[in-house]
Coordinates of C-alpha atoms and ligand atoms in Angstrom, one line a residue:
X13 CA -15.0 -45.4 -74.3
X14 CA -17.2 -43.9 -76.8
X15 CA -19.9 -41.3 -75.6
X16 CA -23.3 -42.7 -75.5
X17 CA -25.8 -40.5 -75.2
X18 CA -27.1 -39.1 -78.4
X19 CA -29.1 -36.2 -78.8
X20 CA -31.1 -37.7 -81.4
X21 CA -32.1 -40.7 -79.3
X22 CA -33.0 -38.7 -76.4
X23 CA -35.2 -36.7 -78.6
X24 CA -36.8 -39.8 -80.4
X25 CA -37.7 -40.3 -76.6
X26 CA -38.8 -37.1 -76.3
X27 CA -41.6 -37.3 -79.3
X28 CA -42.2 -40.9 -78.0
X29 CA -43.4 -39.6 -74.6
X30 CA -44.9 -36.1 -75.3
X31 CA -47.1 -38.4 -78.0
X32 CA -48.2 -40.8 -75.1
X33 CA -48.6 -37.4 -73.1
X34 CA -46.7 -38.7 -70.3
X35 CA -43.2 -38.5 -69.7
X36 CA -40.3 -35.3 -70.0
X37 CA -37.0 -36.7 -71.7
X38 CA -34.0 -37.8 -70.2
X39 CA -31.3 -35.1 -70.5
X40 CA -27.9 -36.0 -72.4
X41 CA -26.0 -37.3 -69.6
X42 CA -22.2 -39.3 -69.0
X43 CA -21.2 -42.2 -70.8
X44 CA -21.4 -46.3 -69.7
X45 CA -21.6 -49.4 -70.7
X46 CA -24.7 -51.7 -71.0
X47 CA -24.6 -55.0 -69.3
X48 CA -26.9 -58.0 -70.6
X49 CA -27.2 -61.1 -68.4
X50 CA -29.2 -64.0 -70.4
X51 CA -30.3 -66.8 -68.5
X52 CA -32.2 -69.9 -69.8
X53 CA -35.0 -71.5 -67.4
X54 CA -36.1 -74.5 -68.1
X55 CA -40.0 -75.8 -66.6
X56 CA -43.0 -76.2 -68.3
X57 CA -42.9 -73.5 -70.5
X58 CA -39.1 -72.2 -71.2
X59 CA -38.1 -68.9 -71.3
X60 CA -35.0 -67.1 -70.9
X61 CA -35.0 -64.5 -67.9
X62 CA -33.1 -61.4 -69.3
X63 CA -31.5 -58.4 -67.5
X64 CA -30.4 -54.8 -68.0
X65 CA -28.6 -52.8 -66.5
X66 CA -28.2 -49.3 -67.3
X67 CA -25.9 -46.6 -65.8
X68 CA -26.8 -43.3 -65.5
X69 CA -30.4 -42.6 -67.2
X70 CA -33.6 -40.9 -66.1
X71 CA -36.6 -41.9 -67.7
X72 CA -35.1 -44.4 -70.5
X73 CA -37.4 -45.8 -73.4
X74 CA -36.8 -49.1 -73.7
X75 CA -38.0 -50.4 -77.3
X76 CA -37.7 -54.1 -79.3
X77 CA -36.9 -54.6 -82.4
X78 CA -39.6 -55.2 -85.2
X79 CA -37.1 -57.2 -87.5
X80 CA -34.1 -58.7 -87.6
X81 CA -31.1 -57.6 -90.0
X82 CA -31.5 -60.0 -93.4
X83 CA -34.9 -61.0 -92.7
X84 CA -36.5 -58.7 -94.3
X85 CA -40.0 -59.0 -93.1
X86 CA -41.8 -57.5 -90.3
X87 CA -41.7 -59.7 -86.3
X88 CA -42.2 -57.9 -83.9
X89 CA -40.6 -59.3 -81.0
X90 CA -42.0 -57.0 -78.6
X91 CA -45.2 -59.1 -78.3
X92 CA -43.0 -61.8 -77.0
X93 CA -42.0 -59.7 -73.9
X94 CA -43.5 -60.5 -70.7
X95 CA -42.9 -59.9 -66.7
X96 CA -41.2 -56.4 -67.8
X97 CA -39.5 -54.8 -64.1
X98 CA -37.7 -51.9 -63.9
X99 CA -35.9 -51.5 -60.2
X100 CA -33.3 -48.7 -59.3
X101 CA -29.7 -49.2 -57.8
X102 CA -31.5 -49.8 -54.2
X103 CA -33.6 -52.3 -55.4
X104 CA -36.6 -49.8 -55.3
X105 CA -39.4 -50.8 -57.9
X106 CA -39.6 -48.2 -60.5
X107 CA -42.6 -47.4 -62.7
X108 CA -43.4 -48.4 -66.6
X109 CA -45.3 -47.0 -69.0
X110 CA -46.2 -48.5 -72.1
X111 CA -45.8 -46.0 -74.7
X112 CA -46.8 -48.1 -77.9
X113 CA -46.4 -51.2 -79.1
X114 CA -42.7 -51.6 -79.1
X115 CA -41.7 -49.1 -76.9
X116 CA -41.5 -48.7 -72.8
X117 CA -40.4 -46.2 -70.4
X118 CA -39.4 -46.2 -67.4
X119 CA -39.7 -43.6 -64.5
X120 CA -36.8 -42.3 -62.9
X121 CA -36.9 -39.2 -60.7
X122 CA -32.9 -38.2 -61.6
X123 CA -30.0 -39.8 -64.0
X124 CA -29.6 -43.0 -62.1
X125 CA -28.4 -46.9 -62.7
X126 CA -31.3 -49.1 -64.0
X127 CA -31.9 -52.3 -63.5
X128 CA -34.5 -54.2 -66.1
X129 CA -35.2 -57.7 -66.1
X130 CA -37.8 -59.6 -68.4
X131 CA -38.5 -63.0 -69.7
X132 CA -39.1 -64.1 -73.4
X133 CA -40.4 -67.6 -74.2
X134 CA -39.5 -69.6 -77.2
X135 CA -40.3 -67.6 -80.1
X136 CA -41.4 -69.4 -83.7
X137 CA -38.3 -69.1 -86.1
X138 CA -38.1 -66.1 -89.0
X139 CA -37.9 -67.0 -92.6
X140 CA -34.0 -67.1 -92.4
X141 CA -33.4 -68.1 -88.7
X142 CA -34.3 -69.4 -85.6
X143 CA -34.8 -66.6 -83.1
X144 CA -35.5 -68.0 -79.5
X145 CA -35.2 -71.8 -79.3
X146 CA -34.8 -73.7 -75.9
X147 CA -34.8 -77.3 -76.2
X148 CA -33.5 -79.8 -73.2
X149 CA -30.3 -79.7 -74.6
X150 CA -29.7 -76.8 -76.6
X151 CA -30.9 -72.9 -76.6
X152 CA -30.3 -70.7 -79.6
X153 CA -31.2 -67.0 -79.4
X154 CA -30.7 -64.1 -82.4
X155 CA -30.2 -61.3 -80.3
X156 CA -33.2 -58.9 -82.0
X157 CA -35.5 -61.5 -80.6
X158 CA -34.4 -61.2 -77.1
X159 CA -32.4 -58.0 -76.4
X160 CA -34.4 -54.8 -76.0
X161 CA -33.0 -51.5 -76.5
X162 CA -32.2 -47.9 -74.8
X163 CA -33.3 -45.6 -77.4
X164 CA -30.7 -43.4 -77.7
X165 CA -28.1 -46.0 -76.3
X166 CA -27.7 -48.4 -78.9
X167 CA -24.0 -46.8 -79.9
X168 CA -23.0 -47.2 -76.3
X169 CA -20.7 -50.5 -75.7
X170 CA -22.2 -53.5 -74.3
X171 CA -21.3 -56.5 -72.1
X172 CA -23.0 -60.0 -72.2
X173 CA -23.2 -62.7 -69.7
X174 CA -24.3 -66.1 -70.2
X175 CA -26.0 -67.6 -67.4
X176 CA -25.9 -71.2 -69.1
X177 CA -26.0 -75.1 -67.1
X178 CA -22.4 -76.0 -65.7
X179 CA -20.2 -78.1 -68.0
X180 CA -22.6 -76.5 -71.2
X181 CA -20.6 -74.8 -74.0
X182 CA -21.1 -70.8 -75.1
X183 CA -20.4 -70.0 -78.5
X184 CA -20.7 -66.5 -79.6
X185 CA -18.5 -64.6 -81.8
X186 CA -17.6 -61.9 -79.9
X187 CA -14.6 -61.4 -77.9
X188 CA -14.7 -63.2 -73.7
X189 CA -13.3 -61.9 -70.8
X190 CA -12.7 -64.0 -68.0
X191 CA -13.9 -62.4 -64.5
X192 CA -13.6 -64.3 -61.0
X193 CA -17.6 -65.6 -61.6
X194 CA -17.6 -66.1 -65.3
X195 CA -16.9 -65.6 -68.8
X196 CA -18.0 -61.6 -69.9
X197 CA -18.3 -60.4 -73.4
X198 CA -18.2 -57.2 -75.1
X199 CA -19.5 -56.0 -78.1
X200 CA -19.0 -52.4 -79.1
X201 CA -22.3 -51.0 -79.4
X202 CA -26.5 -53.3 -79.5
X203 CA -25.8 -53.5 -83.5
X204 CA -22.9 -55.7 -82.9
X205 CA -24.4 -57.4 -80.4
X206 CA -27.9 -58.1 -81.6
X207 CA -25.7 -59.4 -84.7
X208 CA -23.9 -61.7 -82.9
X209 CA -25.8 -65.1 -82.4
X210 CA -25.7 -67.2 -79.1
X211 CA -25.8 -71.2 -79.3
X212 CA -25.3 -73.0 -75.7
X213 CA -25.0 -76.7 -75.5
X214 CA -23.9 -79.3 -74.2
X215 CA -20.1 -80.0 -75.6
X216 CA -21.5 -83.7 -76.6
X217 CA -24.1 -82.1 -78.4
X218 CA -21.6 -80.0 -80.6
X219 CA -19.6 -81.3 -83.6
X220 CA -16.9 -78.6 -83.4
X221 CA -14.4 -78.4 -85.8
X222 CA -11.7 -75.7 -87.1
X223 CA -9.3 -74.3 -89.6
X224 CA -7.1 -71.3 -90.4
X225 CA -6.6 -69.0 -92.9
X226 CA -4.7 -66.1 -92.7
X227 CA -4.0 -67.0 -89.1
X228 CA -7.2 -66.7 -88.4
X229 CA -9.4 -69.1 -86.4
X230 CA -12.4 -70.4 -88.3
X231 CA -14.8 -72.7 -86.0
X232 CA -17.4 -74.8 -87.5
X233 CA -20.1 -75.7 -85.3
X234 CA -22.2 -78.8 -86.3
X235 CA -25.3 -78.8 -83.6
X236 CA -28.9 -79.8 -83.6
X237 CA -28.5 -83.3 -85.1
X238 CA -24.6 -83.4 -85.2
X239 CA -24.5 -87.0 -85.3
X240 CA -25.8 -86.8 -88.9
X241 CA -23.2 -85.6 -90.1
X242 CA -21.1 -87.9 -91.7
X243 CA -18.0 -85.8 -92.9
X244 CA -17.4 -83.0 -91.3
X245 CA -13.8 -82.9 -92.4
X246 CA -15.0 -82.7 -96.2
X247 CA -17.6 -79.8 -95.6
X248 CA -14.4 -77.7 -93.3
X249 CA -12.1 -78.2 -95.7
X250 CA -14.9 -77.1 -98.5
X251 CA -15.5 -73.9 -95.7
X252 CA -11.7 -73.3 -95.6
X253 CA -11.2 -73.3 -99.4
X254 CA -14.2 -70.6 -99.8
X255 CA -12.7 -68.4 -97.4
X256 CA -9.4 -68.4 -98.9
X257 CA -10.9 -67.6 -102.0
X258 CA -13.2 -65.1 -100.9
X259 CA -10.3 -63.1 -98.8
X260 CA -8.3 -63.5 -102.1
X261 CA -11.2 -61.6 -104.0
X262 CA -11.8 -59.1 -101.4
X263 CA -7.8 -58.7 -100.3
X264 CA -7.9 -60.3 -97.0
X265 CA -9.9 -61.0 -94.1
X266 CA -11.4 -57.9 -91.8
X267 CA -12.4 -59.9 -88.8
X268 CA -10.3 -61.5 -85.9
X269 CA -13.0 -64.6 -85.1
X270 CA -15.6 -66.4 -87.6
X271 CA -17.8 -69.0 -86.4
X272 CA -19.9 -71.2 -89.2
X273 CA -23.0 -72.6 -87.0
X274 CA -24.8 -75.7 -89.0
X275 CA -28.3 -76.3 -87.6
X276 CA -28.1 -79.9 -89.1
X277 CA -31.9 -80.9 -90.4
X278 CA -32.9 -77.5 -88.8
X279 CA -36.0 -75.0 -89.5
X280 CA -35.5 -71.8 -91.7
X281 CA -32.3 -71.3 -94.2
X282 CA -29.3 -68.8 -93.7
X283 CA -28.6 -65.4 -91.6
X284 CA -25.2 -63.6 -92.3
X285 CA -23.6 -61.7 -89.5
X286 CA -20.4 -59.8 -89.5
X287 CA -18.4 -62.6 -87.5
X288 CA -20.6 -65.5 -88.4
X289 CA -23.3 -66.6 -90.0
X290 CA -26.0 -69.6 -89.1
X291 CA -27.0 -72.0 -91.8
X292 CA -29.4 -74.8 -92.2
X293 CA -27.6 -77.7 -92.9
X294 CA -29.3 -81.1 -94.4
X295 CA -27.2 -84.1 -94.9
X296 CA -28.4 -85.0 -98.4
X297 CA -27.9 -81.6 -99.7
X298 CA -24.9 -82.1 -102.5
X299 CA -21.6 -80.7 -102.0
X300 CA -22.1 -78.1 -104.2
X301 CA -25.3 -76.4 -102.8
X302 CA -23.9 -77.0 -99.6
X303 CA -20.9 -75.0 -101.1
X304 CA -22.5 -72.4 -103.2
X305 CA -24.8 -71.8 -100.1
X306 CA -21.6 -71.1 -97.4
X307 CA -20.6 -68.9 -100.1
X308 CA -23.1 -66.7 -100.3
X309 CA -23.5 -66.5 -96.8
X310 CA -19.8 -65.7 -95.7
X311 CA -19.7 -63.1 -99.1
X312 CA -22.4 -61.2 -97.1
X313 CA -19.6 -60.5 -94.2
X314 CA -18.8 -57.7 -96.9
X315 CA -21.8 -57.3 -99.5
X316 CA -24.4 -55.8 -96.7
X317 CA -22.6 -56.2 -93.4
X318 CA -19.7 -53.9 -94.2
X319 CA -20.7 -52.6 -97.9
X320 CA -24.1 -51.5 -97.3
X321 CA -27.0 -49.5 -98.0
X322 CA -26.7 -46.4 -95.9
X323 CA -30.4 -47.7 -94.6
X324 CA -28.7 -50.9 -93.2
X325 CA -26.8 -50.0 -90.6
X326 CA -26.9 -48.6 -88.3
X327 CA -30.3 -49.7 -87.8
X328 CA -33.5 -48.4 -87.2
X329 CA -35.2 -51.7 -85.7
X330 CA -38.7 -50.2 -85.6
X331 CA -38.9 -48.7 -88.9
X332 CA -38.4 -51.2 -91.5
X333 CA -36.2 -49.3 -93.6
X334 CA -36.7 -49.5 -97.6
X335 CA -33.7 -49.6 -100.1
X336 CA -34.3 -50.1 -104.1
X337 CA -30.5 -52.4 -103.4
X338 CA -31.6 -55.9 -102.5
X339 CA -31.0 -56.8 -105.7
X340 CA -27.2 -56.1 -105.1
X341 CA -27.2 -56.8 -101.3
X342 CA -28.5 -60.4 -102.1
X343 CA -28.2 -61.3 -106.3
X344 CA -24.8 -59.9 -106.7
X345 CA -24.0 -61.9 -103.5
X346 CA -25.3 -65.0 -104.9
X347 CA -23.2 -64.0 -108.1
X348 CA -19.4 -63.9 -106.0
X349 CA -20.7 -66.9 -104.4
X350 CA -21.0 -69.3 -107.4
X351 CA -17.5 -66.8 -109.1
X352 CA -15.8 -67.7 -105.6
X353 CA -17.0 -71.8 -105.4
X354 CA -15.1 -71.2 -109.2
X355 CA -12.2 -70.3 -108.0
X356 CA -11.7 -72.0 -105.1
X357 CA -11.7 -75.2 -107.6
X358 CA -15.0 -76.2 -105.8
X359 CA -16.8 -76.8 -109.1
X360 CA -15.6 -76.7 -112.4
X361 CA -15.9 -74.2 -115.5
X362 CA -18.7 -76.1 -117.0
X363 CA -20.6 -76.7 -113.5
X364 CA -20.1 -73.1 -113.9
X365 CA -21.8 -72.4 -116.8
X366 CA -24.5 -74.8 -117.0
X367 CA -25.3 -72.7 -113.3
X368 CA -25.9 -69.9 -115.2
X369 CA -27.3 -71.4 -118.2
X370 CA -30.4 -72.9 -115.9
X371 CA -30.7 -69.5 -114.0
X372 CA -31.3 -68.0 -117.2
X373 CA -33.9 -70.3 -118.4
X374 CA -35.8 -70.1 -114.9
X375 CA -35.8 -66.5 -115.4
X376 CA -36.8 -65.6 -118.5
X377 CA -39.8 -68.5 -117.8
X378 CA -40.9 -66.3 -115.4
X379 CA -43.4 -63.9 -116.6
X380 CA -43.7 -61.5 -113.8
X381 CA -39.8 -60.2 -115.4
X382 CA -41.7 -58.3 -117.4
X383 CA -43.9 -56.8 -115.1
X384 CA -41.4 -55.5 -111.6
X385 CA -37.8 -54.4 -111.9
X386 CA -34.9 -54.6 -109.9
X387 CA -35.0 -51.8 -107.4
X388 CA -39.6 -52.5 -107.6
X389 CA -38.3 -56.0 -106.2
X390 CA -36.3 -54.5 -103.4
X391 CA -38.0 -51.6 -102.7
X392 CA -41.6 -53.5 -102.5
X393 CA -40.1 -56.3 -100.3
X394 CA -41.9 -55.3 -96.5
X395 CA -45.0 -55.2 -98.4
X396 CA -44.7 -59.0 -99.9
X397 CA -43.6 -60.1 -96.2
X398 CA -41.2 -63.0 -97.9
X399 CA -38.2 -61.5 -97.8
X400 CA -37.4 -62.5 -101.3
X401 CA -38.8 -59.8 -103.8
X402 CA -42.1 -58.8 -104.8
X403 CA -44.8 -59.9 -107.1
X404 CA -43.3 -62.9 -108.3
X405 CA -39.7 -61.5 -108.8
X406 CA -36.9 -62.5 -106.9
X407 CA -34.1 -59.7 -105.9
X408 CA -32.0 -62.8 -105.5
X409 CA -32.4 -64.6 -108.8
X410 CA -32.7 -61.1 -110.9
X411 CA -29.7 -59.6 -109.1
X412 CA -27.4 -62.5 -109.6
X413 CA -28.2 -62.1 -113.3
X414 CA -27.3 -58.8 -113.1
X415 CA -24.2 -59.4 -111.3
X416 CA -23.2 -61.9 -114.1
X417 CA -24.3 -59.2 -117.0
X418 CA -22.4 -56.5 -115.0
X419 CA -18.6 -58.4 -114.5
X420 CA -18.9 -59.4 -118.4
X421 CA -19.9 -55.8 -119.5
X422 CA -17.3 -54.2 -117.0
X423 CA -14.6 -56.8 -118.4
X424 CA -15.1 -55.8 -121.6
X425 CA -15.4 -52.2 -121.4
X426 CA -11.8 -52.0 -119.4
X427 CA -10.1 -54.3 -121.9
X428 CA -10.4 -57.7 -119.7
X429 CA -8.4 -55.6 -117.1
X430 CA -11.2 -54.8 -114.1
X431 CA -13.9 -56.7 -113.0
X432 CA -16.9 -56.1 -110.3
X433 CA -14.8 -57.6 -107.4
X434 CA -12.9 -54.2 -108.5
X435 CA -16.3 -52.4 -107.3
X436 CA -16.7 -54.4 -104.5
X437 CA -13.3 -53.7 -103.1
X438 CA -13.9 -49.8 -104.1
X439 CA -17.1 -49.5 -102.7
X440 CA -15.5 -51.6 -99.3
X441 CA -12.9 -48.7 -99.4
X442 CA -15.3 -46.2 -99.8
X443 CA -18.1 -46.7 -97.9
X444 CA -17.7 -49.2 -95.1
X445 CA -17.9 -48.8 -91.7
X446 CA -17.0 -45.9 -89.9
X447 CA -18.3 -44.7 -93.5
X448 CA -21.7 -44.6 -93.8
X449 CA -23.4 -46.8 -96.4
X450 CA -23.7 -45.8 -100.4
X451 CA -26.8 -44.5 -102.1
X452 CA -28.5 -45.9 -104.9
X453 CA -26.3 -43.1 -106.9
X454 CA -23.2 -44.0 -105.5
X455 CA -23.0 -47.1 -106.5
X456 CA -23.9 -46.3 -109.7
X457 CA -21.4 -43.5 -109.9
X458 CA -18.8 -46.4 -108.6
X459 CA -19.3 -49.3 -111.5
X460 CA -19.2 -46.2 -113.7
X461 CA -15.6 -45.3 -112.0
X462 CA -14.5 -48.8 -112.5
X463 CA -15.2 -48.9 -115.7
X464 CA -13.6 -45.3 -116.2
X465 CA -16.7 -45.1 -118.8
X466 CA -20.5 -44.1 -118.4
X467 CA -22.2 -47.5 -118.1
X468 CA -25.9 -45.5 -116.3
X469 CA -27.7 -46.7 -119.2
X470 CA -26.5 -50.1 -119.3
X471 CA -26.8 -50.0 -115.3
X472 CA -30.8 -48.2 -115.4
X473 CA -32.0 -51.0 -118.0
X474 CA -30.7 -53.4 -115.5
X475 CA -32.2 -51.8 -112.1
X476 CA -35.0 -49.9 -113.0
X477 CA -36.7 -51.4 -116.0
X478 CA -38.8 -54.4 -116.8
X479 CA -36.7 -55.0 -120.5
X480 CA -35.1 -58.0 -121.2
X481 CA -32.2 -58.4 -119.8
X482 CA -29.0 -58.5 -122.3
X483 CA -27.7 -62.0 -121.7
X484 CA -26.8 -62.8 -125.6
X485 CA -24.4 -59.6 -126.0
X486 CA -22.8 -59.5 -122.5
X487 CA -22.5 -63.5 -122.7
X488 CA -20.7 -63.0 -126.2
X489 CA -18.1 -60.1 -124.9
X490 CA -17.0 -64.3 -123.4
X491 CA -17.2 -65.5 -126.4
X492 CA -20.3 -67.5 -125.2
X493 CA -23.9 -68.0 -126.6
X494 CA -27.1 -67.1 -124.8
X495 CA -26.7 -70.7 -123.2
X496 CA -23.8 -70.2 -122.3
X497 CA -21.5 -72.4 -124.5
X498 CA -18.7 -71.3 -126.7
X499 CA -18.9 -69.6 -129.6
X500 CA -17.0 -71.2 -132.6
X501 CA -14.6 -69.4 -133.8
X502 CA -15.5 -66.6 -131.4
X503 CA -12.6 -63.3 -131.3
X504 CA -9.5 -63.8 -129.4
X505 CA -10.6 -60.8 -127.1
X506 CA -13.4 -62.8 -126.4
X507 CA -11.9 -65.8 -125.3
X508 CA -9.0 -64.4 -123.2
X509 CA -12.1 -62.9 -121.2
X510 CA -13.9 -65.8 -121.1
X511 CA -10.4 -67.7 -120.0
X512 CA -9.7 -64.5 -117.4
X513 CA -12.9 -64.7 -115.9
X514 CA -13.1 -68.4 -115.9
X515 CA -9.3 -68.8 -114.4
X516 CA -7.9 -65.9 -113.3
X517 CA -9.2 -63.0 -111.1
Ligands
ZN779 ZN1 -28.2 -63.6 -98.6

């Protein structure tokens, strides 16, 4: 068991309750485990009745999140909170204070267990994901919408029970434990918690389905509208052949459980996780989109979750925390998803191409290229509130570019020997957890060590300028044109990249 009570949380709490002129801080005290107990209620207005027990504390803040990992816009799910109670071991009714907006405390006289409880109605969805939906037959919860915090306890291990109807399904991707009363689980600290997302149903309102790779178990989860979809074997199979290909890129799978949940016709779009992600699925969507989509959401189980910026994670949930790295975070994701949909045999070379041929064309249509950068993109994002760029420029559609310009330039400047999967797997290596995250520098200073050549220049006209970007002369190190079609007569260098990048790895 890991000790859990951090000096730095305590004195967060501290500042927190001298400002509100109120409470003294808790001293650092022993170590526990946090127990959640979720339990949907179902009446004229829903609302899930959630409690918290705490060992050991005096005077814990309690706090909610303001925004959820990969939505990156401002929630704050504290205003959903209602019926707040704090009681102590004995059942005694302890005192709350209201510090600010997000952030509670309650009042113990000495160190002692907790008890919390509160309710939190259905909450309207995010830009990316449900966060509290209970319907007649179905409740969905992303845990920053529901679970709040011990500040200065979120590294401590937690345990989550499901209160859910008899004969209803739990799916969550984190690992159960059967006890006399029920099934327990335990995630090793909030963040892997909050980052694990909760669907109970009924099993005949679940399409479930499942494959392995690497003797891993893979569960789809069709739910919502399941009965709308008409071939679920086609889209696992299309799931199974991504992950192959993806573990193949990023040499192997660092997870024991992964769980694909389809909302079929639902709200919002896609939410990675570590173990899972949640996807809007819609039946007339082409196998492709559904494919390239899948892809970019199970390549975020490295590019953010486990190669981040040192910003994300762990998390500060109340201070939206800026990074100029979106673009990479989200663009070069979408890149390795179309490159891994390639290699999995999902789409072909030209399908390939004529991808990057129309992402071109959108972008150099769009006029505000000229005007934010990169990193402005990323940076400016919380101010925007769409979680997709700022002022007109997406990080997602500029970053994939840049993704695409970088693997050419990095091909050709190694000899077609490396690529940027080789700086994804460095930077996994590198900075992944229990690393903390890379810097804006360091993962400059890693494409530069790929390439075992100074690429900064090539890399700051990409990031941190408004310039065109280079499509025709990283496009011809392929042997390509600035639409992306051969060359004739183009160098044999140039084709054996184009074939290597095409084909191979
Ligand atoms: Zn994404």
């Amino acid at each position: 068991m890991r000790v859990c009570r951090h000096i730095i949380g305590v004195f967060l709490c501290y500042v927190l309750a001298k400002g509100a002129g109120a409470y003294a801080a808790a001293p650092p005290s022993s170590e526990g485990t946090i127990s959640y107990r979720l339990k949907p209620i179902w009446g004229n207005t829903p609302y899930l009745e959630i409690t918290l027990r705490v060992p050991e504390v005096q005077n814990p803040c309690l706090q909610m999140p303001v925004w959820c990992p990969g939505d990156y816009h401002v929630q704050n799910f504290a205003q959903y909170v209602s019926r707040l109670r704090a009681e102590d071991g004995y059942g005694h009714a302890l005192a709350i204070k209201r510090l600010d907006e997000n952030t509670w405390q309650v009042q113990t006289n000495v160190a002692e267990d907790v008890v919390i409880s509160y309710r939190v109605p259905q909450e309207p969805p995010g830009i990316f994901c449900e966060n509290v939906q209970i319907r007649p037959d179905q409740v969905f919860v992303s845990g920053t919408a529901a679970f709040l915090y011990v500040v200065g306890e979120k590294e401590c291990p937690t345990r989550l029970e499901v209160d859910a109807p008899k004969g209803w399904q739990v799916i969550v991707p984190l690992t159960p434990e059967q006890t006399a009363e029920s099934v327990v689980y335990s995630a090793e600290d909030y963040d892997a918690l909050t980052d694990s997302p909760i669907l109970i149903a009924a099993p005949a309102d679940l399409l479930i389905q499942q494959f392995v790779v690497d003797g891993i178990v893979h569960r789809v989860i069709f739910f919502d509208h399941p009965q709308e979809v008409t071939e679920p074997q086609t889209l696992t199979k299309t799931l199974q052949r991504i992950v192959q290909a993806e573990g193949e890129m990023m040499g192997g799978l660092p997870y024991s459980q992964y769980i694909f949940y389809f909302d079929v016709d639902g709200r919002g779009g896609g939410l990675e996780h570590r173990n899972s992600a949640r996807l809007v699925y819609l039946p007339e969507e082409t196998l492709t989109d559904f494919a390239a989509f899948a892809a970019h959401e199970f390549f975020h189980l490295w590019n953010v979750k486990r190669i981040r910026p040192k910003v994300l994670g762990p998390f500060d949930y109340v201070h939206p925390p800026h990074t100029r790295s979106l673009w990479f975070v989200e663009g070069v994701t979408d890149y390795f998803a179309w490159l891994s949909i390639l290699r999995a045999g999902l789409i072909t070379p030209q399908q390939f191409l004529a991808h990057w041929r129309r992402a071109i064309q959108s972008y150099m249509a769009n006029p505000a290229r000229l005007q934010v950068s990169a990193e402005q993109a990323s940076w400016h994002v919380w101010d925007a509130g769409n979680s997709e760029g700022y002022e007109g420029l997406s990080y997602y559609d500029k970053g994939a570019l840049i993704g695409l310009c970088l693997d050419l330039e990095l091909r050709y400047v190694t000899h077609n020997t490396r690529s940027l999967a080789d700086v994804m797997r460095l930077l996994l290596r590198r900075y992944a957890p229990p690393h903390a995250g890379y810097t804006e520098e360091e993962l400059r200073n890693a494409i530069n060590e790929v390439a075992a050549s100074d690429l900064s220049d090539f890399y700051n006209r990409l990031i941190q300028t408004t310039e065109e970007m280079p499509f025709g002369a990283c496009l011809a190190h392929a042997g390509l044109d600035a639409d992306c079609e051969p060359i004739p007569g183009a160098a044999e260098e140039a084709i054996a990249l184009r074939d290597r990048w095409l084909k191979g790895r």
